[in-house]
PDB file of C-alpha atoms in Angstrom:
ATOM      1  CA  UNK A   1      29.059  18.826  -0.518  1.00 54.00           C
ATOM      2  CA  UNK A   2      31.047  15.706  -1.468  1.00 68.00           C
ATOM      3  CA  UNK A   3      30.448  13.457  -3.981  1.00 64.00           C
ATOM      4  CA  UNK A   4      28.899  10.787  -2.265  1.00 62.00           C
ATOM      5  CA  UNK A   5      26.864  13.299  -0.092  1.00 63.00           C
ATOM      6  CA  UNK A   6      25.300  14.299  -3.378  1.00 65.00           C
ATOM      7  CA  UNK A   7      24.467  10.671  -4.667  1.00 68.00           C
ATOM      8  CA  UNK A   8      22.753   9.822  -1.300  1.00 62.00           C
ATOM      9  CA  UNK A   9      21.023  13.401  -1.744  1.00 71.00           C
ATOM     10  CA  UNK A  10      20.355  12.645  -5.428  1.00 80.00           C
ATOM     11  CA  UNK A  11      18.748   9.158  -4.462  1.00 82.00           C
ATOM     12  CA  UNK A  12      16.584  10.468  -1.707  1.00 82.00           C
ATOM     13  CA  UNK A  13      15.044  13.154  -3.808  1.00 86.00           C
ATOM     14  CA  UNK A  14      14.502  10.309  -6.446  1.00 89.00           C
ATOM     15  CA  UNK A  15      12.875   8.111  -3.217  1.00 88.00           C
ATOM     16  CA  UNK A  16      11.262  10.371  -1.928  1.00 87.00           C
ATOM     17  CA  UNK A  17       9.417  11.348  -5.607  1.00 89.00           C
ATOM     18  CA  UNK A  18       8.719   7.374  -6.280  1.00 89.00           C
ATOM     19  CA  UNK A  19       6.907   7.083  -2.634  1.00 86.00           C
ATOM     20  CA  UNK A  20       4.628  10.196  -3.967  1.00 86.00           C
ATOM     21  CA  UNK A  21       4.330   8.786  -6.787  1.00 89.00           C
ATOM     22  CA  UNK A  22       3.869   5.276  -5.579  1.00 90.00           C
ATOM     23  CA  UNK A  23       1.123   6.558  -2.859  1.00 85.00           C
ATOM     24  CA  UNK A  24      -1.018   8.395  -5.680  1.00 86.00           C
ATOM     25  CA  UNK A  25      -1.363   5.115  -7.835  1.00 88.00           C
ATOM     26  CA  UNK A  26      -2.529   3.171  -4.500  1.00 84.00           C
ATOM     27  CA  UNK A  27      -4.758   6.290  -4.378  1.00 80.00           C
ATOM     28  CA  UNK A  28      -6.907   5.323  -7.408  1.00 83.00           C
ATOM     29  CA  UNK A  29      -7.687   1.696  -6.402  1.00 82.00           C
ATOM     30  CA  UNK A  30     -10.745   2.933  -4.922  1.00 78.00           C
ATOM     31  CA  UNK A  31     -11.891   4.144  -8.179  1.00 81.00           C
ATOM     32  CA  UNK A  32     -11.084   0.908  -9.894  1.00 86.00           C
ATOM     33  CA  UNK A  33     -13.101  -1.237  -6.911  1.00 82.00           C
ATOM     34  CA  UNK A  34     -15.886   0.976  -7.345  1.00 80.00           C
ATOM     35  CA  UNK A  35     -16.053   0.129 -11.533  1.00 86.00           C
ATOM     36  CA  UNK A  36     -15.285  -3.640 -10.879  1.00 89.00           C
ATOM     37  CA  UNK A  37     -17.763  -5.860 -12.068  1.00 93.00           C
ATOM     38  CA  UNK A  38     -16.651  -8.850  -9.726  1.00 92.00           C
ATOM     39  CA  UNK A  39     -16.774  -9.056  -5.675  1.00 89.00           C
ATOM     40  CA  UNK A  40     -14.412  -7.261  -3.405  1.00 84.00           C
ATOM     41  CA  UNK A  41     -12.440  -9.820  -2.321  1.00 89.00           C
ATOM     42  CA  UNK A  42     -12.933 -11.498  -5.865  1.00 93.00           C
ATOM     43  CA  UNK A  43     -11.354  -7.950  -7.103  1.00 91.00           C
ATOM     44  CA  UNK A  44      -8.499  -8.079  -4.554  1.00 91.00           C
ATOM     45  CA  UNK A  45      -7.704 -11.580  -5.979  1.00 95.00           C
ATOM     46  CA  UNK A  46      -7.392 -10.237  -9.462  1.00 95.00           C
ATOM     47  CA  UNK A  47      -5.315  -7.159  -8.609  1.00 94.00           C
ATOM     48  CA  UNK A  48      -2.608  -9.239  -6.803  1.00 95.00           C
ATOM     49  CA  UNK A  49      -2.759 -11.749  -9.374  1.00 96.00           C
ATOM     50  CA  UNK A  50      -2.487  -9.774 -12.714  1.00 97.00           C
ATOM     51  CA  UNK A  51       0.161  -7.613 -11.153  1.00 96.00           C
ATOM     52  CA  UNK A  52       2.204 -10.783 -11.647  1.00 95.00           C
ATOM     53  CA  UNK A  53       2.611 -10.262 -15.319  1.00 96.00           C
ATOM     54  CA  UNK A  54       4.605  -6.961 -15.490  1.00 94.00           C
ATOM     55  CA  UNK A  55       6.542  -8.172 -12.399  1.00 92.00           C
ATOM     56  CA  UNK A  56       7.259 -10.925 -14.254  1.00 91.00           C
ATOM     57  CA  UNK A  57       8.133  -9.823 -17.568  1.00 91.00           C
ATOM     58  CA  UNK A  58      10.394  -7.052 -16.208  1.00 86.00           C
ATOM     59  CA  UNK A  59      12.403  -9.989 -14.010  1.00 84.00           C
ATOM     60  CA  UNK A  60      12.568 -11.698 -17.421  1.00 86.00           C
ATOM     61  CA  UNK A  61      14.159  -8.520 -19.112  1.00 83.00           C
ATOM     62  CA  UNK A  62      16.898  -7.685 -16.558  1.00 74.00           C
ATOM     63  CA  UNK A  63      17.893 -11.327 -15.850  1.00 71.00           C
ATOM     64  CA  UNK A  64      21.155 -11.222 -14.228  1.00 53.00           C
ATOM     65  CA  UNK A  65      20.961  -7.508 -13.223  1.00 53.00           C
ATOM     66  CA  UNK A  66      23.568  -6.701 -10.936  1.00 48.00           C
ATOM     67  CA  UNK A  67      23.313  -6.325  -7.389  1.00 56.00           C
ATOM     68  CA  UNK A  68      20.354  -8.360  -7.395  1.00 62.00           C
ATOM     69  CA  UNK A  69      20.883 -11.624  -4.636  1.00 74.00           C
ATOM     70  CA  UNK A  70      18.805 -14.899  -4.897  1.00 80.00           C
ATOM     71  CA  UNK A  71      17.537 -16.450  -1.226  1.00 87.00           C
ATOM     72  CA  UNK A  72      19.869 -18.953  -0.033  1.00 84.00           C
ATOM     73  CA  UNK A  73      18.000 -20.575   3.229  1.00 90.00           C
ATOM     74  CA  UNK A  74      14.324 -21.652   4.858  1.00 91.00           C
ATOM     75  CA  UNK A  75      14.490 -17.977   6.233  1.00 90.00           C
ATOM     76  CA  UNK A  76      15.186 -15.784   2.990  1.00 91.00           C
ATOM     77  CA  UNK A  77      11.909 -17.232   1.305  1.00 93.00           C
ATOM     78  CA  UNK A  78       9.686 -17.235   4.453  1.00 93.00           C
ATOM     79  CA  UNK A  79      10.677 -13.174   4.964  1.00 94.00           C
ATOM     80  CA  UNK A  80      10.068 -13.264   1.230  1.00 94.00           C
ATOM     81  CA  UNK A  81       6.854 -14.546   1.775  1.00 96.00           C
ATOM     82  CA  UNK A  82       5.521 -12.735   4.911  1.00 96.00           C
ATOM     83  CA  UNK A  83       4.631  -9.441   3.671  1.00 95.00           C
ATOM     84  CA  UNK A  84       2.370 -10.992   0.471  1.00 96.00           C
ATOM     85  CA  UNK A  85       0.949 -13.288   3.935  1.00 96.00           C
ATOM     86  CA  UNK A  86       0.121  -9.733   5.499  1.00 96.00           C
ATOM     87  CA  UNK A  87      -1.099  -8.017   2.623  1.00 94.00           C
ATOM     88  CA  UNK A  88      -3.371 -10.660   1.382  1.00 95.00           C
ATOM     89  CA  UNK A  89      -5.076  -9.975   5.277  1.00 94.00           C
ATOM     90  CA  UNK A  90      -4.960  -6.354   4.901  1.00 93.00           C
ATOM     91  CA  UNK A  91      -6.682  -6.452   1.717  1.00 89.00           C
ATOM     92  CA  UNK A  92      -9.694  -9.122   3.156  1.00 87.00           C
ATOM     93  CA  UNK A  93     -10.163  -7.270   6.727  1.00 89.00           C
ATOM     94  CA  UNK A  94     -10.312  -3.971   5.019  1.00 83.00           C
ATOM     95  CA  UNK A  95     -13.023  -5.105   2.156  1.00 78.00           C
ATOM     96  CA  UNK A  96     -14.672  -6.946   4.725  1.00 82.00           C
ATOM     97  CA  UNK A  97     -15.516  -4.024   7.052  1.00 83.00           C
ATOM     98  CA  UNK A  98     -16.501  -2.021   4.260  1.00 75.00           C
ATOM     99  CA  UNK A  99     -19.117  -4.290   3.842  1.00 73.00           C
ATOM    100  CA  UNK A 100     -19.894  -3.726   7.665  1.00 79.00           C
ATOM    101  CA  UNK A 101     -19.498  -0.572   8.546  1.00 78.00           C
ATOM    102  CA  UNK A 102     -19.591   3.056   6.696  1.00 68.00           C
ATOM    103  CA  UNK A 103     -17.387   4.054   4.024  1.00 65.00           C
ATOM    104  CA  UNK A 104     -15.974   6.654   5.972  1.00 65.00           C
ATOM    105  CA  UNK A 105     -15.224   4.697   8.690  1.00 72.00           C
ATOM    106  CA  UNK A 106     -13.281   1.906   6.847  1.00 74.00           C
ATOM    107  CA  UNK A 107     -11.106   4.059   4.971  1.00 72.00           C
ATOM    108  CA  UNK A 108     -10.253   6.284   7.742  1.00 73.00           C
ATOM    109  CA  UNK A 109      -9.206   3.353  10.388  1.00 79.00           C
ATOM    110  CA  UNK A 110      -7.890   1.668   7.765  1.00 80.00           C
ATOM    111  CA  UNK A 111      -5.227   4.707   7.148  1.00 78.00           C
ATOM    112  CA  UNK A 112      -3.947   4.493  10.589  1.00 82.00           C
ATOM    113  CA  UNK A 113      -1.400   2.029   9.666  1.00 85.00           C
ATOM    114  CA  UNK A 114       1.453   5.706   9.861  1.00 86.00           C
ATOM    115  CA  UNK A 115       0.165   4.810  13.616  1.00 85.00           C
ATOM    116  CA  UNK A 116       1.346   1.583  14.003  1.00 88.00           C
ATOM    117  CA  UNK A 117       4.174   1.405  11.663  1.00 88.00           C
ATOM    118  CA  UNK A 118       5.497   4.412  13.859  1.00 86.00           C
ATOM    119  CA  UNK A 119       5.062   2.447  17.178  1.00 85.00           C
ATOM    120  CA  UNK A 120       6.282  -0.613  15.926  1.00 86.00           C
ATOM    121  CA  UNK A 121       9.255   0.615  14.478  1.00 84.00           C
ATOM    122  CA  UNK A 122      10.076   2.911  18.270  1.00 84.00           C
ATOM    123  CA  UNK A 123       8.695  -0.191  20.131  1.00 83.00           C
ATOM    124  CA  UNK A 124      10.920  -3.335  18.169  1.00 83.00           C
ATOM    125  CA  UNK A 125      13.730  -1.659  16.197  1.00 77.00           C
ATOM    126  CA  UNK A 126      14.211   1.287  18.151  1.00 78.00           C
ATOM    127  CA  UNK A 127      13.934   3.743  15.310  1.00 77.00           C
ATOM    128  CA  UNK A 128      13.894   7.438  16.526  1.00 78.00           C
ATOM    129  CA  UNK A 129      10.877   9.610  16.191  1.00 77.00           C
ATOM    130  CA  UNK A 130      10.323  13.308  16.251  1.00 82.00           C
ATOM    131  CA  UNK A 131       7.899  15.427  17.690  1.00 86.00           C
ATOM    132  CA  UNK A 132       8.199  17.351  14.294  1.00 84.00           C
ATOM    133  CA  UNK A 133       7.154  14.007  12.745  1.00 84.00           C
ATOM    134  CA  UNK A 134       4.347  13.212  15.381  1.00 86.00           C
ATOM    135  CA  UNK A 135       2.664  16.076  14.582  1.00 88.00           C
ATOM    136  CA  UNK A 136       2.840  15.798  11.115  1.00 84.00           C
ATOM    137  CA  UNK A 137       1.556  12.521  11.256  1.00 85.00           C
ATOM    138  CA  UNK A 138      -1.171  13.843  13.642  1.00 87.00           C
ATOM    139  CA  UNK A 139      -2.190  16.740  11.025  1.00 88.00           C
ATOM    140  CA  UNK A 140      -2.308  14.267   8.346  1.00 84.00           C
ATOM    141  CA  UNK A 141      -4.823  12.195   9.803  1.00 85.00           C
ATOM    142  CA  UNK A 142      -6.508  15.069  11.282  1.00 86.00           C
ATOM    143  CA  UNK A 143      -7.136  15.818   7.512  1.00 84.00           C
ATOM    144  CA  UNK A 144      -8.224  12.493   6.866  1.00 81.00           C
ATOM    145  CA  UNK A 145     -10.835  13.170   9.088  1.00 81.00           C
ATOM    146  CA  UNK A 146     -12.435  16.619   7.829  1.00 86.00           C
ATOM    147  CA  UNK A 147     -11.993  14.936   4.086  1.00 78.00           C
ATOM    148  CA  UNK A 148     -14.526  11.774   5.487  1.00 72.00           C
ATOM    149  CA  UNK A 149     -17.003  14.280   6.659  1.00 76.00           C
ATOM    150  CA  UNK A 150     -15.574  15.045  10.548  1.00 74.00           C
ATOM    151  CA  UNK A 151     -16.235  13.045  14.378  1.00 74.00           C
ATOM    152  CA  UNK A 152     -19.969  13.452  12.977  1.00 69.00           C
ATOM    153  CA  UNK A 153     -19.606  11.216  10.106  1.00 66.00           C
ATOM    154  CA  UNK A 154     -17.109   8.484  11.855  1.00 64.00           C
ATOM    155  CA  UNK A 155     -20.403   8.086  14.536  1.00 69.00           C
ATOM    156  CA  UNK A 156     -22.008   6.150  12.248  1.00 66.00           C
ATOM    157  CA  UNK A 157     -20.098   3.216  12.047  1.00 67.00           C
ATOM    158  CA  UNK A 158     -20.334  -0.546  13.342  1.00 76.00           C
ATOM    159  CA  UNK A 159     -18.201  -1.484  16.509  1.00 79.00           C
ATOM    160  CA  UNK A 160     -17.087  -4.894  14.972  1.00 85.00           C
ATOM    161  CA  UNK A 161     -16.785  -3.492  11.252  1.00 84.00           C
ATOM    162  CA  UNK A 162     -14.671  -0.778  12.797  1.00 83.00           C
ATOM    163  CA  UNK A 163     -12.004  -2.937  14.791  1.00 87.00           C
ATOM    164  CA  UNK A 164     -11.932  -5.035  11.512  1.00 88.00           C
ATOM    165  CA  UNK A 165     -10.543  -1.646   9.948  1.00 86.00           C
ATOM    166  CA  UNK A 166      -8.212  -1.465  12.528  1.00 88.00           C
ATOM    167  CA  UNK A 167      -7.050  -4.993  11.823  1.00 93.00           C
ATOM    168  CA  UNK A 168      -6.822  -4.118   8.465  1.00 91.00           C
ATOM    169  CA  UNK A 169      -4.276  -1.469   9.187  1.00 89.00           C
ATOM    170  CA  UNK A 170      -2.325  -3.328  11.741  1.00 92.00           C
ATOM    171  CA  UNK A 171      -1.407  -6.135   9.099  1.00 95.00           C
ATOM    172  CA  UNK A 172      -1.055  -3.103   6.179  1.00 91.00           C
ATOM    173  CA  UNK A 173       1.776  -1.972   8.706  1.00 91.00           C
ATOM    174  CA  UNK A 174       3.391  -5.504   9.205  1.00 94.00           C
ATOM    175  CA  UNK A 175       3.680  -5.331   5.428  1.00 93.00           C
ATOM    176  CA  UNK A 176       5.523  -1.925   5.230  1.00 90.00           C
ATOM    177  CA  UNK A 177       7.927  -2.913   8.034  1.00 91.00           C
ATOM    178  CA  UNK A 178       8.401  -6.490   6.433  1.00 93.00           C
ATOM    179  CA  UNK A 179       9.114  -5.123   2.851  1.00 91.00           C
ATOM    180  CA  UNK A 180      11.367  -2.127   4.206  1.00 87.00           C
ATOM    181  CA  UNK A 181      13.538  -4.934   6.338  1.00 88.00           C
ATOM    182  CA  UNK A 182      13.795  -6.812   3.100  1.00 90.00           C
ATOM    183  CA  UNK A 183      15.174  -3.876   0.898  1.00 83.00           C
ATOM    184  CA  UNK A 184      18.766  -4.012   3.003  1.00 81.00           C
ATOM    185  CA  UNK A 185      19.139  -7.722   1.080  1.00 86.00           C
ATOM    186  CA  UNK A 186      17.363  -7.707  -1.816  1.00 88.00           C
ATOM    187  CA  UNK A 187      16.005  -5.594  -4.792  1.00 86.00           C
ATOM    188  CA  UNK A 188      12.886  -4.211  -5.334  1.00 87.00           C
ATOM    189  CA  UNK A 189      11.318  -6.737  -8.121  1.00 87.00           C
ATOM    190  CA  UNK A 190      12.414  -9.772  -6.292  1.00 90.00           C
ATOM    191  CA  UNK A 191      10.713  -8.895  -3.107  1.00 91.00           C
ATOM    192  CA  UNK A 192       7.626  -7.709  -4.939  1.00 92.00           C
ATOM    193  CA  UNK A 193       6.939 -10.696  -7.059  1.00 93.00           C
ATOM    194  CA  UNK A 194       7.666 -13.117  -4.428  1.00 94.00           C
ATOM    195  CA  UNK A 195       5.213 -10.444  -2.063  1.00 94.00           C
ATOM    196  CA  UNK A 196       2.888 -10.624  -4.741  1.00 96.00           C
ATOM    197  CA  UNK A 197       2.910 -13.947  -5.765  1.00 96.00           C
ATOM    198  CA  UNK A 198       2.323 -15.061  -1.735  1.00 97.00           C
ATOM    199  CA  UNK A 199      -0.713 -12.514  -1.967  1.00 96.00           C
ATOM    200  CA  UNK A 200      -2.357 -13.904  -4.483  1.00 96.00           C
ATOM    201  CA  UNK A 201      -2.019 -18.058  -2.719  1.00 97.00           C
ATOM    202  CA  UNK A 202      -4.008 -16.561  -0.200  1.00 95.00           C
ATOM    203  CA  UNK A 203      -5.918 -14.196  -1.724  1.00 95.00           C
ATOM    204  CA  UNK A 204      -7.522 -16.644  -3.842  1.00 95.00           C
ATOM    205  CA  UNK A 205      -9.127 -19.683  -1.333  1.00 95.00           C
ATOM    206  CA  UNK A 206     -11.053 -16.800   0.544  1.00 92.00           C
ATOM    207  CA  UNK A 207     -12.393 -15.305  -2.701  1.00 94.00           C
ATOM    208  CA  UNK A 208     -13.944 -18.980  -3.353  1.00 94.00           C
ATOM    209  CA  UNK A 209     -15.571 -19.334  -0.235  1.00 92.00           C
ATOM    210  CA  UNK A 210     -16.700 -15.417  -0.052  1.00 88.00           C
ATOM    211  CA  UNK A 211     -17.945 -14.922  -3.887  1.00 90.00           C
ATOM    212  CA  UNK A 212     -20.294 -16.291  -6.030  1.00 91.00           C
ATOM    213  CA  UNK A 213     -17.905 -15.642  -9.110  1.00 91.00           C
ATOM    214  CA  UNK A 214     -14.608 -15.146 -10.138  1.00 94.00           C
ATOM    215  CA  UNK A 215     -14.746 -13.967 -13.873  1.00 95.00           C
ATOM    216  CA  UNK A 216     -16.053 -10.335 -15.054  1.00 95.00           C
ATOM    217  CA  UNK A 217     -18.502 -10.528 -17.519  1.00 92.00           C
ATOM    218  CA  UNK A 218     -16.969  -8.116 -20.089  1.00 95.00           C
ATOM    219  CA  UNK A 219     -14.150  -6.767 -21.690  1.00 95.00           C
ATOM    220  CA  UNK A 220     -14.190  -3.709 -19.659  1.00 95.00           C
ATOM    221  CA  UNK A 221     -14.764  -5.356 -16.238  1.00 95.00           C
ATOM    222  CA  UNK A 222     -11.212  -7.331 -17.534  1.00 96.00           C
ATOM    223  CA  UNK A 223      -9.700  -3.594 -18.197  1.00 96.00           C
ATOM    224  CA  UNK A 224     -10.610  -2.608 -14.626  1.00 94.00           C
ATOM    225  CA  UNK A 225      -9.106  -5.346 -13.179  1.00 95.00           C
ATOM    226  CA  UNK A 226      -5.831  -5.100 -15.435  1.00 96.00           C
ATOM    227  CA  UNK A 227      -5.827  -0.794 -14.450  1.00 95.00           C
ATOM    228  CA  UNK A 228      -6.107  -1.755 -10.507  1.00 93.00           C
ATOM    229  CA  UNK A 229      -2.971  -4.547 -11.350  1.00 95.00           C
ATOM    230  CA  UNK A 230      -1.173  -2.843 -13.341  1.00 95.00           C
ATOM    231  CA  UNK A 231      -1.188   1.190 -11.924  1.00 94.00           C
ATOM    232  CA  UNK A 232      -2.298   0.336  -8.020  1.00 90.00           C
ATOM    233  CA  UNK A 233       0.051  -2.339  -7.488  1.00 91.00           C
ATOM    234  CA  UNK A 234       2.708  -2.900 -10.101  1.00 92.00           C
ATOM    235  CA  UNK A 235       3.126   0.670 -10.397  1.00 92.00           C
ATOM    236  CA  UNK A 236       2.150   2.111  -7.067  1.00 91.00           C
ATOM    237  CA  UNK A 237       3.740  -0.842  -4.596  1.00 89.00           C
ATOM    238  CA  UNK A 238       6.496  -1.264  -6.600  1.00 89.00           C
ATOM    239  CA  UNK A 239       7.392   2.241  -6.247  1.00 91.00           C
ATOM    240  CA  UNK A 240       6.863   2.378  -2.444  1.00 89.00           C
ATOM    241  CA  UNK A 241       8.696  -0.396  -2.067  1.00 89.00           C
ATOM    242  CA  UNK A 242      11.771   1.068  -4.080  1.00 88.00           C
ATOM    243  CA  UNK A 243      11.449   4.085  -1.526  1.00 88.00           C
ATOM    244  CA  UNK A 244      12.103   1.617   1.279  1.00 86.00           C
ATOM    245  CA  UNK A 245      15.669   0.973   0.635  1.00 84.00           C
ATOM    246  CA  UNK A 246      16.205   4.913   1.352  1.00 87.00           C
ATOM    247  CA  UNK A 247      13.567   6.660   3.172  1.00 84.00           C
ATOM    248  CA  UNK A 248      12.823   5.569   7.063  1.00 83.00           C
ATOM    249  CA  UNK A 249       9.338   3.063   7.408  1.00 82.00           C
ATOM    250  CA  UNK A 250       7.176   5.308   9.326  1.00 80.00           C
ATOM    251  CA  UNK A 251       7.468   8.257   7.181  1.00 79.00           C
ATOM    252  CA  UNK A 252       6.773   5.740   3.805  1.00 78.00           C
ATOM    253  CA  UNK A 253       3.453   4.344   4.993  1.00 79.00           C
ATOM    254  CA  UNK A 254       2.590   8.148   5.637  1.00 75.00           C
ATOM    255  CA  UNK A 255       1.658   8.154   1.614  1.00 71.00           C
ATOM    256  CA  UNK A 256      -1.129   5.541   2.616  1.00 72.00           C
ATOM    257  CA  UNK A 257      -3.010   8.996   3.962  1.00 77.00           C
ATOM    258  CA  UNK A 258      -2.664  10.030   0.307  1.00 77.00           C
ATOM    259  CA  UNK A 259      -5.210   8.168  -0.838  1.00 76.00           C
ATOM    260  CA  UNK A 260      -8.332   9.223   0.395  1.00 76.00           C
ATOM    261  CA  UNK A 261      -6.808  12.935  -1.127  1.00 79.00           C
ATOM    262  CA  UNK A 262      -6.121  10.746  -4.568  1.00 80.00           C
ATOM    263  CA  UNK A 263      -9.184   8.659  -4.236  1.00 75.00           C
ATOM    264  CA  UNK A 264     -11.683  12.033  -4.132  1.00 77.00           C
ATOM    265  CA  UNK A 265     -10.041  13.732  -7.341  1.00 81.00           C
ATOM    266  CA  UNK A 266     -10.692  10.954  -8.953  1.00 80.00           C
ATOM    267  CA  UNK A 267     -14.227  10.628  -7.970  1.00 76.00           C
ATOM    268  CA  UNK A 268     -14.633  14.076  -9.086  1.00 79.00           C
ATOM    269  CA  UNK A 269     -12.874  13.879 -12.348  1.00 80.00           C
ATOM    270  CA  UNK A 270     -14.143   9.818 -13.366  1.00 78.00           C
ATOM    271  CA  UNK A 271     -17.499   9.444 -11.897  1.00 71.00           C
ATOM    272  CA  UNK A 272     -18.211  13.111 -11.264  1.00 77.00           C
ATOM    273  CA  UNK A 273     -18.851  12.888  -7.558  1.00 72.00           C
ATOM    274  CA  UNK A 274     -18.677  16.516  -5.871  1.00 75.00           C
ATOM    275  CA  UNK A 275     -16.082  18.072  -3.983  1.00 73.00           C
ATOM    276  CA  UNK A 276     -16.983  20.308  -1.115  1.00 80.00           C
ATOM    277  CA  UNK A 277     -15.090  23.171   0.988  1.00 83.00           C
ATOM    278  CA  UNK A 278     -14.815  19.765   3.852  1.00 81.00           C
ATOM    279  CA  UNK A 279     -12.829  17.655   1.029  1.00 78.00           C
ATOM    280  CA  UNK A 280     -10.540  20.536  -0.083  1.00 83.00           C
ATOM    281  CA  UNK A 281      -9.840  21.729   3.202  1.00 87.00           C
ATOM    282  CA  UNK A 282      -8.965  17.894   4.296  1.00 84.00           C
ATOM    283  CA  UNK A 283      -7.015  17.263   1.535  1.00 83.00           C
ATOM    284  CA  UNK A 284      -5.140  19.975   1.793  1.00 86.00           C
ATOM    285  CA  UNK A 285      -4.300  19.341   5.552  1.00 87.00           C
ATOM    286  CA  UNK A 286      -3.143  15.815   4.933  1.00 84.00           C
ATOM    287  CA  UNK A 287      -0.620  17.311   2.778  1.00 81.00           C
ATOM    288  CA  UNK A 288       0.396  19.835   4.994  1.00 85.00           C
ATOM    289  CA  UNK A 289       1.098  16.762   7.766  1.00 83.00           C
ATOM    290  CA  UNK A 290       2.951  15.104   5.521  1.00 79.00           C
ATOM    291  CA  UNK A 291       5.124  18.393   4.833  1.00 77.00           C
ATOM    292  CA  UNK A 292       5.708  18.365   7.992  1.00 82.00           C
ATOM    293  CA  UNK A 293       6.324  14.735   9.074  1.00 79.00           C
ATOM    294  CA  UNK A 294       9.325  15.046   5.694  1.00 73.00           C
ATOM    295  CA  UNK A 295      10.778  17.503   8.367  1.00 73.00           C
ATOM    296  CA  UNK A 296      10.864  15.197  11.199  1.00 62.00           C
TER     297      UNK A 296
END
């Protein structure tokens, strides 16, 4: 192997262990909605928000890093902009239909932005995809499935809270194929605080009109807030979105079916919610997909 087969190697493992990585710490955003002491969409605000300060502060620290390029036209800060535009929508469509239809339901439909990322990707950029990677991403959300309780479970849903979910994921997917187009020109903290920054503009109008308040009452509804910030987006997105610059689109938003898997543990470890044969079995499926999608 040559030298500069090894550093592409070398980087890929080190991609491939921050998307993991990245998709675990989105995992546990569940956990910190469910402690929250303010609104969903009130809590989306905050996490988009306070993620600004780490972003921040670490732009501060490696000012004038090298190989990092500033926008230089209308078009470099609108692509800039787009993906914070699609996450902000992702983040109110999904906390919106979890308000009208089942849990199980929301997350699930939610998680089928693999789907769409994978057909928008063959459909508009012409990216190749595998049967080896179809069903991998088929196993993994066949997991997703037995982990929410099975077809039995997803029955009890609302039509219009359901296609909400669906929206949610379609927009979840703009923002993985936005951010991954954006790593071939700029770095990874650049896109995110300018991503970030975007999400939180619009984040915050529709948490006025949707929540009666803004503010957590105490000192641990503030540490919630700051964990979902600082872990599920500073740490988690920022990860992801490292990963973009070397590991193909469709195969990155593949981690988003790691977070029911995450999202469970945590229950059982945090707030001591049980974890049947179903959930094992389910989690331990999605994984298997995603082994097997890595081969495709």
């Amino acid at each position: 192997m040559t030298q500069a087969a090894a550093t592409v190697s070398s980087r890929k493992s080190i991609a491939m262990t921050a998307l993991l990585l990245g998709g675990a710490a989105i995992g546990g955003s569940p956990i910190f909605v469910r402690l929250s002491e303010v609104g969903p969409m009130a809590t989306a605000f905050w996490r988009v928000a306070l993620a600004l300060i780490p972003l921040v502060a670490w732009s501060w620290l490696r000012n004038g890093a090298v190989g990092d390029r500033r926008p230089q036209q209308f078009f470099d800060y609108a692509m800039l902009v787009l993906p914070g535009v699609f996450l902000a929508i992702d983040l109110a469509a999904w906390h919106l239909a979890l308000t009208m239809t089942s849990v199980a339901n929301a997350t699930l439909l939610a998680n089928l932005a693999p789907v769409f990322v994978t057909l928008a990707s063959w459909a508009l950029f012409r990216a190749p995809v595998s049967r080896v990677f179809v069903a991998g991403l088929a196993t993994a959300i066949a997991g997703v499935v037995i982990l929410k309780g099975g077809p039995a479970a997803l029955a009890e849903g609302d039509v219009l809270g359901d296609g909400i979910a669906v929206v949610a994921a379609m927009f979840y997917a703009g923002y993985i194929l936005a951010i991954g187009k954006l790593r071939s020109r700029f770095d990874t903290n650049r896109i995110m605080i300018w991503s970030t920054a975007s999400a939180a503009v619009c984040m915050l109008p529709m948490t006025l009109v949707a929540e009666p308040t803004l503010f957590p009452a105490s000192a641990f509804g503030w540490a919630t807030l700051f964990g979902l910030a600082f872990v599920s987006h500073a740490g988690g997105q920022v990860a992801i979105t490292y990963a973009l610059a070397y590991l193909p689109a469709a195969f990155s938003s593949l981690t988003l079916l790691l977070q029911p898997v995450v999202a469970a543990i945590l229950a059982w470890v945090v707030l001591s919610e049980s974890v049947g044969p179903a959930q094992a079995i389910g989690g331990a499926i999605v994984l298997v997909g995603i082994l097997i999608a890595r081969r495709g």
